[in-house]
mmCIF file of C-alpha atoms and ligand atoms in Angstrom:
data_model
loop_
_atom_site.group_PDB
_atom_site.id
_atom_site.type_symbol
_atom_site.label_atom_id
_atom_site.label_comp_id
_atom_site.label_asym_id
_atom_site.label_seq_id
_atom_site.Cartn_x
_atom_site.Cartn_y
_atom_site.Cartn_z
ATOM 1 C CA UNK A 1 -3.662 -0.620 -13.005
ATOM 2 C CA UNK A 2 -6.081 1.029 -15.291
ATOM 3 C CA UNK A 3 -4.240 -0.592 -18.427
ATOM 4 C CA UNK A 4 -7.281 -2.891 -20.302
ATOM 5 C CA UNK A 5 -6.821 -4.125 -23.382
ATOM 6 C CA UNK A 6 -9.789 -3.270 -26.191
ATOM 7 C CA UNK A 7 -10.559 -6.459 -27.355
ATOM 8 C CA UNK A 8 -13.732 -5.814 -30.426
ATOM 9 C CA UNK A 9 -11.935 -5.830 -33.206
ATOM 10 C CA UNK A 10 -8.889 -8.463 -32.782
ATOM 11 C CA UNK A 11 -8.491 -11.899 -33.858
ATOM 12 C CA UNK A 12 -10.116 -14.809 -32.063
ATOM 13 C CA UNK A 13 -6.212 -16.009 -30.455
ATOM 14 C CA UNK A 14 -5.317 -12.176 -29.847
ATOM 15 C CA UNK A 15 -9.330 -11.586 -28.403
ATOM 16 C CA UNK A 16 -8.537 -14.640 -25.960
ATOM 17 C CA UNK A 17 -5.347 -13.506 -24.729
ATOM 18 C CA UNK A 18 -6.789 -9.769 -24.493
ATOM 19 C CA UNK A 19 -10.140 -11.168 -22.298
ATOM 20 C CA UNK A 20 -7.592 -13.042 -20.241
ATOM 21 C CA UNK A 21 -5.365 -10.153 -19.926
ATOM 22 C CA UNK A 22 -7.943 -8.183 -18.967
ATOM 23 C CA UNK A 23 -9.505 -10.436 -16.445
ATOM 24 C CA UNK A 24 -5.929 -10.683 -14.720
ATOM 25 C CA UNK A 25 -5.936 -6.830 -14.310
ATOM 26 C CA UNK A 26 -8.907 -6.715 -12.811
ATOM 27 C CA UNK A 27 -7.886 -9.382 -10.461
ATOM 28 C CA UNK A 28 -5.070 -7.331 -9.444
ATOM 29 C CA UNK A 29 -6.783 -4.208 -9.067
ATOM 30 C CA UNK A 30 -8.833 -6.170 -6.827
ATOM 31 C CA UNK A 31 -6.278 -7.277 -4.693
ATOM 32 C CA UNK A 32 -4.580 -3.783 -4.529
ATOM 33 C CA UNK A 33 -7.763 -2.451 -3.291
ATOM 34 C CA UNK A 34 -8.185 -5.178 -0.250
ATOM 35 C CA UNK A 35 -4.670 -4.247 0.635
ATOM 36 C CA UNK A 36 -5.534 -0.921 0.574
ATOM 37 C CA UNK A 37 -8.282 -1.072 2.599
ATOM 38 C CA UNK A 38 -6.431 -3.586 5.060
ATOM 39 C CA UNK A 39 -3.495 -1.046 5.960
ATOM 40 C CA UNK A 40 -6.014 2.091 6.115
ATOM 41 C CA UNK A 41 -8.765 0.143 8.550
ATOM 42 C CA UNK A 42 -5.618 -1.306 10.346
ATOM 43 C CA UNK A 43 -3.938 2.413 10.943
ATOM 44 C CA UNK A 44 -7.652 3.222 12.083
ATOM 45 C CA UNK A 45 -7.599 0.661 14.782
ATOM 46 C CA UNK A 46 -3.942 1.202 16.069
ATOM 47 C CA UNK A 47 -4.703 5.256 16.385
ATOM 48 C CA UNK A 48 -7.174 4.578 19.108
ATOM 49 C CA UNK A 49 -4.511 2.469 21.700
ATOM 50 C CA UNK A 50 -2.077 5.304 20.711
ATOM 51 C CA UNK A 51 -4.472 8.290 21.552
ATOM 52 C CA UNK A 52 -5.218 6.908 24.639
ATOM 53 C CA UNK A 53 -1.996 5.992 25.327
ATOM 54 C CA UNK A 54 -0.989 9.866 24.560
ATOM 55 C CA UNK A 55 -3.678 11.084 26.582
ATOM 56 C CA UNK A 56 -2.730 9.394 29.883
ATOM 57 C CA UNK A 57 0.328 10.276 29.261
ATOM 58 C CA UNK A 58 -0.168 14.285 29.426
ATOM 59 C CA UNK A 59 -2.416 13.699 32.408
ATOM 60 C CA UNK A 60 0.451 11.980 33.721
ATOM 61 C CA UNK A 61 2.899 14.970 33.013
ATOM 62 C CA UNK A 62 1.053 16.821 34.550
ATOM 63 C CA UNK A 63 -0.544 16.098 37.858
ATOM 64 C CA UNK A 64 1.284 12.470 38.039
ATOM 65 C CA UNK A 65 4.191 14.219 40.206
ATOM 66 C CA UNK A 66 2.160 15.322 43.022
ATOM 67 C CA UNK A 67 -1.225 12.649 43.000
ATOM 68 C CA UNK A 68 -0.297 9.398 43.828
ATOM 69 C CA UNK A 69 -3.520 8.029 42.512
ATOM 70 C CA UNK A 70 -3.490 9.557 39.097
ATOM 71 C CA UNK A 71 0.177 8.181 38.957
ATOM 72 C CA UNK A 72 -1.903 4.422 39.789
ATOM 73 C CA UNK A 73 -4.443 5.123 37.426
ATOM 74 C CA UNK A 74 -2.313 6.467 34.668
ATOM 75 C CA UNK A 75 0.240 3.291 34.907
ATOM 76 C CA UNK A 76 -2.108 0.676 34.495
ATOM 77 C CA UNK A 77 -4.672 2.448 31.808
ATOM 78 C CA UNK A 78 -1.066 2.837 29.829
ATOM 79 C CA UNK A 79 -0.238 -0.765 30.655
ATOM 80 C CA UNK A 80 -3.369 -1.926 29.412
ATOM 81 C CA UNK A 81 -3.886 -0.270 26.521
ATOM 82 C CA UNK A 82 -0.280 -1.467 25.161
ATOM 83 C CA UNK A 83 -1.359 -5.217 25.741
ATOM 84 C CA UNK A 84 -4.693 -4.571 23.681
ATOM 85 C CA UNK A 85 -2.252 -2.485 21.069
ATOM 86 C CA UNK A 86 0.048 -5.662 21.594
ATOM 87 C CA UNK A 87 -2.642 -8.323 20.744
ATOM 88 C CA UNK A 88 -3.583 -6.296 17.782
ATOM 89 C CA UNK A 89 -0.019 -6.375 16.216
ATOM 90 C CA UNK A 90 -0.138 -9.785 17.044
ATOM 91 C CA UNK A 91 -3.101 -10.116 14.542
ATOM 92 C CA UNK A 92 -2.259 -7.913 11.779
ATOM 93 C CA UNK A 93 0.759 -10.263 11.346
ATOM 94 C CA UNK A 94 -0.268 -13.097 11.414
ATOM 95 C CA UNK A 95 -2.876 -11.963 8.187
ATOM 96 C CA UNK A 96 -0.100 -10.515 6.863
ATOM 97 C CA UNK A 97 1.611 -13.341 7.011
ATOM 98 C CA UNK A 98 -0.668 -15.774 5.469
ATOM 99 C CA UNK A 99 -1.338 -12.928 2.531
ATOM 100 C CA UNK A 100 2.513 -13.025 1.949
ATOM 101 C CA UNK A 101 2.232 -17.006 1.831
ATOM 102 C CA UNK A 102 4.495 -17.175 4.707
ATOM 103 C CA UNK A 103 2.744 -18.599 7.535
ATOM 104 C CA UNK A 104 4.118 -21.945 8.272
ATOM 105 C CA UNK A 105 2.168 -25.038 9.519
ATOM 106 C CA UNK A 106 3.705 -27.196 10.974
ATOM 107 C CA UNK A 107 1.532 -30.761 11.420
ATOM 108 C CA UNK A 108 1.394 -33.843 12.996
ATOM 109 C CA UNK A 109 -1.090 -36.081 13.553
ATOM 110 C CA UNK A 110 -2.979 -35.664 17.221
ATOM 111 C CA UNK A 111 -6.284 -36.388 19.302
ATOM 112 C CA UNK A 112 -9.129 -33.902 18.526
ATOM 113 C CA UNK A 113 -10.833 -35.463 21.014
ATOM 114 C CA UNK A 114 -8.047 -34.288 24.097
ATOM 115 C CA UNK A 115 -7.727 -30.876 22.841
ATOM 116 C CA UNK A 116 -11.575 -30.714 23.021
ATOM 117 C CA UNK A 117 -11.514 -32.235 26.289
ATOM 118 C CA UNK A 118 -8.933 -29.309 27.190
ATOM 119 C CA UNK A 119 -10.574 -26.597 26.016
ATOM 120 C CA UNK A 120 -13.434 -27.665 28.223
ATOM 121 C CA UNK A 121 -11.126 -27.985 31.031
ATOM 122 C CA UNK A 122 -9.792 -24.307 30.590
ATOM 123 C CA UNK A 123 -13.089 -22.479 29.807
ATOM 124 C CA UNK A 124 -14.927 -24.164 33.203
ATOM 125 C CA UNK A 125 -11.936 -22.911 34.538
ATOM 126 C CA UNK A 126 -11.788 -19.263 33.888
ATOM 127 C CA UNK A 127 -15.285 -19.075 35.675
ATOM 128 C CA UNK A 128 -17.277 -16.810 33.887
ATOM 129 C CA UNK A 129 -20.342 -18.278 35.403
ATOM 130 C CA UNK A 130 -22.073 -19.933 32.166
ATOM 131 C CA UNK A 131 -23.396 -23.675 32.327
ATOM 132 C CA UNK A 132 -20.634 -25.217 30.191
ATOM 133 C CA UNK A 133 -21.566 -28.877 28.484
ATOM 134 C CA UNK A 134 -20.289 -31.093 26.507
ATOM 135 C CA UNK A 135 -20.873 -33.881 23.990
ATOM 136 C CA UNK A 136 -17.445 -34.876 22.662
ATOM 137 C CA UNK A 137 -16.650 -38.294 21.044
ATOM 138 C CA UNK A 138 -13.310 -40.055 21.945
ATOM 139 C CA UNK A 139 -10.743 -41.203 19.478
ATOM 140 C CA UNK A 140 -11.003 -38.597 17.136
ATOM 141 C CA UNK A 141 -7.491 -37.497 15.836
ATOM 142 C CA UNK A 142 -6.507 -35.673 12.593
ATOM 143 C CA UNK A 143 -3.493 -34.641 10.760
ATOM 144 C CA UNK A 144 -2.649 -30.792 11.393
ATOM 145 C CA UNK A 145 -1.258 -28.014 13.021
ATOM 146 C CA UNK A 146 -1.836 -28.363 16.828
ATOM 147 C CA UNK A 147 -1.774 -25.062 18.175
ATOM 148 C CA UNK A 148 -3.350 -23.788 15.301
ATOM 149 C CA UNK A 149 -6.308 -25.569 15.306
ATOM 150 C CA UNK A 150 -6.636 -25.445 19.358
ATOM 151 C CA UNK A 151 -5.680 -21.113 18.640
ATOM 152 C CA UNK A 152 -8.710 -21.247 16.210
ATOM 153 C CA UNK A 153 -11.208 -23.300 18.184
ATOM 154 C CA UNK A 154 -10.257 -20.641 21.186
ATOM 155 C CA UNK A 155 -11.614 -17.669 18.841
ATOM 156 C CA UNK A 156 -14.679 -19.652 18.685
ATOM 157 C CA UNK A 157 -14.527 -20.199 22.642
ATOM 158 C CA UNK A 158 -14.027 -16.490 23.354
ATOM 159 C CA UNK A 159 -16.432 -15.113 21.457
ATOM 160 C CA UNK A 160 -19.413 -17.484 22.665
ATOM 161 C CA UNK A 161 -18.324 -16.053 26.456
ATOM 162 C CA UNK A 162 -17.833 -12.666 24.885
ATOM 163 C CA UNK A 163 -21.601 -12.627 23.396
ATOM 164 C CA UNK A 164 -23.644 -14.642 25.656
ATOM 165 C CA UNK A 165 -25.059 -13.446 29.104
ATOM 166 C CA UNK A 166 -23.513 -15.174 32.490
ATOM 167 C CA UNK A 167 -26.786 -16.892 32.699
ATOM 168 C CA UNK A 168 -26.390 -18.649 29.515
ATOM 169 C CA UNK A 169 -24.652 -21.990 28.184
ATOM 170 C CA UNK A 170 -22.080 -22.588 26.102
ATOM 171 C CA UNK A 171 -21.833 -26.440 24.728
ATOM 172 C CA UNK A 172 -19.023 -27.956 23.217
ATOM 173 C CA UNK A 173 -19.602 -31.083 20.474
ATOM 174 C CA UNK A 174 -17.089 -32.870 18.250
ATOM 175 C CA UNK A 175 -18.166 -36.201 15.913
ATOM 176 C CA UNK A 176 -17.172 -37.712 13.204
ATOM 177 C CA UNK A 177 -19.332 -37.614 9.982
ATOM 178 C CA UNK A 178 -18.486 -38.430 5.932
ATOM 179 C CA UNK A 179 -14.930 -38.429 6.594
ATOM 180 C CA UNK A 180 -14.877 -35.073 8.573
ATOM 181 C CA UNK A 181 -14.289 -34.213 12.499
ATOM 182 C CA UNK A 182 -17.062 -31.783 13.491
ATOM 183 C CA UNK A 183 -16.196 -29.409 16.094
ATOM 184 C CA UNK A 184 -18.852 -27.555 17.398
ATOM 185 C CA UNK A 185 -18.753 -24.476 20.157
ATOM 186 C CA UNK A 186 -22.202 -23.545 20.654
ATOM 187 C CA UNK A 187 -24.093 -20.560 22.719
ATOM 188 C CA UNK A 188 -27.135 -19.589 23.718
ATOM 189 C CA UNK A 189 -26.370 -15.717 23.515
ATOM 190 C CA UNK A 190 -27.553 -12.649 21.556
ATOM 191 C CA UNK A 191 -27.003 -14.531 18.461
ATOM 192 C CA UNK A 192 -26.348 -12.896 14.845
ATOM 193 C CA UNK A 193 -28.752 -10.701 12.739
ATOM 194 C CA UNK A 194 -29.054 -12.424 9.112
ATOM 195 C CA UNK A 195 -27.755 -9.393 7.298
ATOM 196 C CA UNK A 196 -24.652 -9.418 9.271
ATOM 197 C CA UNK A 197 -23.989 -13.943 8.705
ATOM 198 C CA UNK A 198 -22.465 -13.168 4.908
ATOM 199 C CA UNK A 199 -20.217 -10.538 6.440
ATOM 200 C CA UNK A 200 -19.023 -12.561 9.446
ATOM 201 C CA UNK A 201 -15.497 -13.248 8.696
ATOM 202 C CA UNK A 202 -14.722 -10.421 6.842
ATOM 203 C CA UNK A 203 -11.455 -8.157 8.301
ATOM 204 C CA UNK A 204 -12.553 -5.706 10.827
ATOM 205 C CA UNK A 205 -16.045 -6.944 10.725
ATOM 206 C CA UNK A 206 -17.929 -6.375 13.720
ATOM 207 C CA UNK A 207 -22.124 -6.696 14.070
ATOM 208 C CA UNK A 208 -22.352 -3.449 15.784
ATOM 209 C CA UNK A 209 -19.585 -1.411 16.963
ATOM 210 C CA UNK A 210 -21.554 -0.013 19.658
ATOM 211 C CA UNK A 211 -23.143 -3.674 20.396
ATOM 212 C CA UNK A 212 -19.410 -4.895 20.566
ATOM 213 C CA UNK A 213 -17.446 -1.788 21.515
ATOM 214 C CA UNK A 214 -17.163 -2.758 25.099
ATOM 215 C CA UNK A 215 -16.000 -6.386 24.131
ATOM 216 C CA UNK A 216 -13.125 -4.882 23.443
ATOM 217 C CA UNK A 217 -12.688 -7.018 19.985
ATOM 218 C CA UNK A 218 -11.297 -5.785 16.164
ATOM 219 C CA UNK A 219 -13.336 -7.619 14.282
ATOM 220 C CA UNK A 220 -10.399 -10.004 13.494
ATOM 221 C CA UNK A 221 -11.091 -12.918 15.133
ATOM 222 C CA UNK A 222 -12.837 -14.706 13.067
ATOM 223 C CA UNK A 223 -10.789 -13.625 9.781
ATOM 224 C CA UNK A 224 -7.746 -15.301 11.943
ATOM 225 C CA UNK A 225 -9.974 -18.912 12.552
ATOM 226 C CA UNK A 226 -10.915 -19.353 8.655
ATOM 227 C CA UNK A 227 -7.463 -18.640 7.298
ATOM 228 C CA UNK A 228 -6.536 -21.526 10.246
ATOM 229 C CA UNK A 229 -9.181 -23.839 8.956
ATOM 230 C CA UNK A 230 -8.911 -23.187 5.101
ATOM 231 C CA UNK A 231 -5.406 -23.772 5.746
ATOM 232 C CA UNK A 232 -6.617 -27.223 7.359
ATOM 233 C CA UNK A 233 -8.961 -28.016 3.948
ATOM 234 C CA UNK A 234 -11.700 -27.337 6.055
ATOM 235 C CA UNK A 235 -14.699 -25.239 6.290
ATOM 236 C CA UNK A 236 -16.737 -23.476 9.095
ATOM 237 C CA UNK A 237 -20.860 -23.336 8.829
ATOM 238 C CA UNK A 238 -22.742 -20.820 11.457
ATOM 239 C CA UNK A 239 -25.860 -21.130 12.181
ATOM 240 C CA UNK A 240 -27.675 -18.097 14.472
ATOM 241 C CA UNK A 241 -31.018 -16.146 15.771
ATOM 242 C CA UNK A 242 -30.643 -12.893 16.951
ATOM 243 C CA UNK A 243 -31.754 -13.592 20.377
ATOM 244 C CA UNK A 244 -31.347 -17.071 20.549
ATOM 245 C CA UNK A 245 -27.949 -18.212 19.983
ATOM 246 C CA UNK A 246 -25.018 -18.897 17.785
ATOM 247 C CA UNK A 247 -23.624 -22.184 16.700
ATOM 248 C CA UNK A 248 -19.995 -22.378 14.833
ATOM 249 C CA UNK A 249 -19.361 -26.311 13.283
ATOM 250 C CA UNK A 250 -15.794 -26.562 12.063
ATOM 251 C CA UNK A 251 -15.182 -29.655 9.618
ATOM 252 C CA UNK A 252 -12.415 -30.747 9.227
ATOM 253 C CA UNK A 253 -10.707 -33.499 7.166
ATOM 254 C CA UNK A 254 -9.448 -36.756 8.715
ATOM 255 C CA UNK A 255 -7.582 -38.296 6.700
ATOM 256 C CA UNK A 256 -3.740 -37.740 6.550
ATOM 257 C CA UNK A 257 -2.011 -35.410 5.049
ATOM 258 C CA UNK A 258 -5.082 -33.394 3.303
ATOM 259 C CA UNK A 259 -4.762 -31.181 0.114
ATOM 260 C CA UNK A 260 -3.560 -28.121 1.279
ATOM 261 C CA UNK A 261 -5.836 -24.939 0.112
ATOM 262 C CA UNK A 262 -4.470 -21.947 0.170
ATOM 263 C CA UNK A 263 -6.747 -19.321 2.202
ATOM 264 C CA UNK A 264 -6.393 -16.592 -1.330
ATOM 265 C CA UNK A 265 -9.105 -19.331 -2.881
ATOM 266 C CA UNK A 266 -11.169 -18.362 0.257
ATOM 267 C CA UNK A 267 -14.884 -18.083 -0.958
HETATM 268 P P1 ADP B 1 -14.437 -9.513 17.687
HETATM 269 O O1 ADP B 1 -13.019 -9.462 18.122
HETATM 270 O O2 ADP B 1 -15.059 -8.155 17.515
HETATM 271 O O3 ADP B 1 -15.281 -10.436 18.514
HETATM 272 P P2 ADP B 1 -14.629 -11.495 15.540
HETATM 273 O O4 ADP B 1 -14.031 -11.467 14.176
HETATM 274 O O5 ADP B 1 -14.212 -12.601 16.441
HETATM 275 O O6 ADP B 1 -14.355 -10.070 16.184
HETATM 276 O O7 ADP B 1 -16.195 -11.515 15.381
HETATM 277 C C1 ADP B 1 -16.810 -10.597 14.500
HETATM 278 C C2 ADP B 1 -18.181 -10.189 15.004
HETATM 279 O O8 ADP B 1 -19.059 -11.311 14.929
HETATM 280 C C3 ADP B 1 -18.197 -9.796 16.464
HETATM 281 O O9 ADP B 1 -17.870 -8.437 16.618
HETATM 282 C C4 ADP B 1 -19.637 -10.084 16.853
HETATM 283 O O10 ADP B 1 -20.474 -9.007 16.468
HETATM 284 C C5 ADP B 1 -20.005 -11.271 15.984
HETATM 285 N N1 ADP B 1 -19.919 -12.579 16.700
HETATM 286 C C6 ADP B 1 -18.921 -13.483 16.638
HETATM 287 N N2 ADP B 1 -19.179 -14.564 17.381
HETATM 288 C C7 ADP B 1 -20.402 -14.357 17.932
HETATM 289 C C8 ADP B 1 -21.243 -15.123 18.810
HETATM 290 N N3 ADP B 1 -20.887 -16.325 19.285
HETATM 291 N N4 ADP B 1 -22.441 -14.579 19.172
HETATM 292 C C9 ADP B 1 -22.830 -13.369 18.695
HETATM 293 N N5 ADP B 1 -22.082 -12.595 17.878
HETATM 294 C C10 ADP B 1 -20.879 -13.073 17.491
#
């Protein structure tokens, strides 16, 4: 990749194509390099599962015979670990996926306003012991893929639970505004430092790994919900105080059938 064309002393057609040359290669080095960086920070994340998993296991060679509960404990710390290495394959695909162009919507038109309504429904339900609220405005549909948008707005969900204390509230909102649906899961958590909002969605990103360690997140979450919404010819806007609280507002187009952008003219 370290071909570059020298383009002083050329003719003006020749200097063109050699600028525009050049500017692909560095595009592509580019790209090589995030791919690069995705498979090594993605090996880094699966070797932690796996030592773990390796660890238990020699404790369970040997003293599992004879102790009943180190045969109990050994099971289920295996067990668990291979859902969270599970989850995380789960992940990496689906980016790989949508960097190979291969990750299929498939869309029809439905109620925003029900699947907000649901996701309401199922967070009150797992009973984590925040106030939840809502503000949601009926007869809201739009054209797109259902159970990637609710899979997306779930990310959202999870992480407002995730980073806000029992005590707090998480509020759901959805209106219409300029020809956009507004989605909005809002908390009143630990909130976001400023230095860390322009780094948000990046891969792997996480605020502070010993701040989020225990969350038991890869920092892919969020990656996942913008390809979903880009996908969608949306955009997502945060807004956050450390201290104070988060708010994520998804827009997204109501019309039918919207221009489709593809997520590698992410920006
Ligand atoms: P993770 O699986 O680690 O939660 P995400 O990609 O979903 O990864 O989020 C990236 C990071 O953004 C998180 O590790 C966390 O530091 C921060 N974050 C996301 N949502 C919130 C929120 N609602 N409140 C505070 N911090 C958040």
């Amino acid at each position: 990749l370290n071909v570059r064309l020298n383009v002083s002393d050329t003719s003006d057609e020749l200097h063109e194509m050699a600028l525009t040359f050049n500017r692909m290669m560095d595009r592509l080095e580019k790209a090589y390099e995030k791919q690069n960086q995705f498979v090594s920070d993605a090996s880094h994340e699966l070797r932690t599962p796996i030592s773990v998993i390796q660890g238990y296991a020699r404790m369970l060679e040997r003293w599992g015979k004879d102790d009943k509960d180190i045969l109990q404990e050994g099971i289920s710390a295996i067990n668990k670990e291979a859902v969270n290495m599970q989850e995380l394959v789960e992940k990496l695909l689906f980016i790989a996926r949508n960097d190979r162009d291969t990750l299929l919507l498939v869309r029809e038109r439905f109620s925003l306003s029900d699947m907000m309504e649901e996701l309401v429904k199922e967070t009150r339900m797992l009973n984590t012991g925040h106030a939840i609220k809502s503000e949601i405005s009926p007869d809201i549909a739009m054209y797109g893929d259902h159970a990637r948008i609710k899979q997306a707005l779930r990310i959202f969900t999870d992480n407002a639970l995730k980073y806000t204390p029992v005590d707090g509230a998480v509020t759901f909102g959805l209106y219409a505004e300029n020809g956009y649906a507004v989605a909005v899961v809002e908390d009143t958590g630990i909130g976001i430092p400023e230095k860390d909002l322009p780094r948000i969605f990046d891969r792997f990103y996480r605020v502070d790994t010993a701040r989020d360690r225990h969350s038991g997140g890869h920092g892919l979450g969020l990656s996942i919900a913008r390809i979903i919404i880009l996908r969608h010819g949306g955009r997502i806007k945060i807004a956050s105080r450390e201290g104070e609280g988060t708010r994520f507002s998804v827009y997204l187009p109501l019309g039918d059938e919207p221009e489709e952008r593809r997520s590698s003219e992410e920006g």
